[in-house]
Amino acid sequence: MIKNYLMTPGPTPVPPEVLLSMAKPIIHHRTPQFQKILQEVEENLKYLFQTANNVLIFASSGTGAMEGAVCNLLSPGDKAITVQGGKFGERWTEICKAYGVEAIAIDVEWGKAVDPKVIEKKLSTGAIKAVFTTLCETSTGVATDIKAIAEVVKKTEAVLVVDAISALGAVECKTDEWGIDVVVSGSQKGLMIPPGLAFAAVSPKAWKVIEQNKSPKYYFDFKKSKKSIEKTDTPFTPAISLIIGLNAALKILRQEGLDSVVARHKQMAKAIREAAKALGLELLSPTAASDAVTAIKVAQGIDGGKLVKTMRDEYGVGIAGGQADFKGKIFRIASMGYMNQFDVIIAISCLEIVLSRMGYKFELGAGVKATQKVFLD
Ligand SMILES: *Cc1c(COP(=O)(O)O)cnc(C)c1O
């Protein structure tokens, strides 16, 4: 019998009580019943995003909110800086191009974080309307110093947009305090619900830019969405079941408390990193590792694709491989959402079994022991 454990950086496991809440018969959305749910969701989203501004909700994958950020903030011909140090940073550039926005891309080596000074320098060339960044670059496991970048962008006319799709509900994201103008996120990572919802928190500075916008848009029109949410309503039929699930998930997060949530992810990620070291494996990003997902280099002579496939298909432990140039060269273990120390121990234990079968030489149990030491601290 195979029992499945999902340790991928999205989708992530969904708590049973969240699943059950979504299994209830559907209700109509223009009712006081649904309005009450939406009101609670909105309040708890503000808590999670650490913002006083409204959080817009869309029925789409996270990329929908990314596209919305681009087409609401930028008009054709505008200039924007994109930071690309991985697959998701590159997505910002691609979306900008699709809307006729001139993307000035800052290329960052995969596994490294952008230096805020490089952004500062590019900003000084002037006429930059927005800076697009990624808090946790899921393809490389790199965490970006958004706080430092915000300090730089704040001093200019440009707005700072942060992709926190894999970061929210896992790592610190102080939207208002740091001065981020738009934070976008999705449902299937740290938020512990299935894929299908996207979010955007928008600052007053960003709303001023949105007022001037000339790009074509309809479903992802932020102004339309804002007008509705101010009346605790939605412009179109919302993904009712997912929002009901979100309500249950946010209550769990709120009960644990953001500080504890962040501390739990820190500890899980540290345990994964220590396990990798104990097994003689190298981290892709030893200097800027995020606490939401850890990218580990595949050892010499080991088939990275086969490693991931064997763990998943023969043992039921789902982790992720590398993307693009890093296909077969790294594997990624998530510490994201509805996961705790025992999920980590299972993943590392399975990794050891499969590595051992593949002929990799190490002391069996060394990785698991390293995780246990972290969890005992
Ligand atoms: C998953 C992810 C996305 C894409 O989200 P979709 O829901 O697949 O559209 C974008 N950015 C980051 C950082 C992600 O982790």
CSV table of C-alpha atoms in Angstrom, one decimal, residues 56 63 86 90 100 115 118 122 140 142 147-150 171 199 220 261 277 285:
chain,number,residue,atom,x,y,z
A,56,LEU,CA,-8.8,41.6,-3.6
A,63,THR,CA,-0.5,34.0,-12.0
A,86,GLY,CA,14.3,32.0,-11.5
A,90,GLU,CA,11.0,35.5,-15.5
A,100,GLY,CA,3.5,46.0,-24.3
A,115,ASP,CA,21.3,43.0,-4.4
A,118,VAL,CA,21.4,47.0,-8.3
A,122,LYS,CA,18.5,50.9,-12.3
A,140,THR,CA,15.5,28.1,-6.6
A,142,VAL,CA,15.8,31.8,-2.7
A,147,LYS,CA,12.4,45.0,3.3
A,148,ALA,CA,15.6,46.4,1.9
A,149,ILE,CA,14.2,46.7,-1.6
A,150,ALA,CA,11.1,48.6,-0.3
A,171,VAL,CA,7.5,33.5,5.8
A,199,PHE,CA,-5.1,37.6,-4.1
A,220,PHE,CA,-8.8,41.4,-13.5
A,261,VAL,CA,3.5,30.1,11.8
A,277,LYS,CA,24.4,18.9,5.0
A,285,SER,CA,21.3,28.6,-2.1
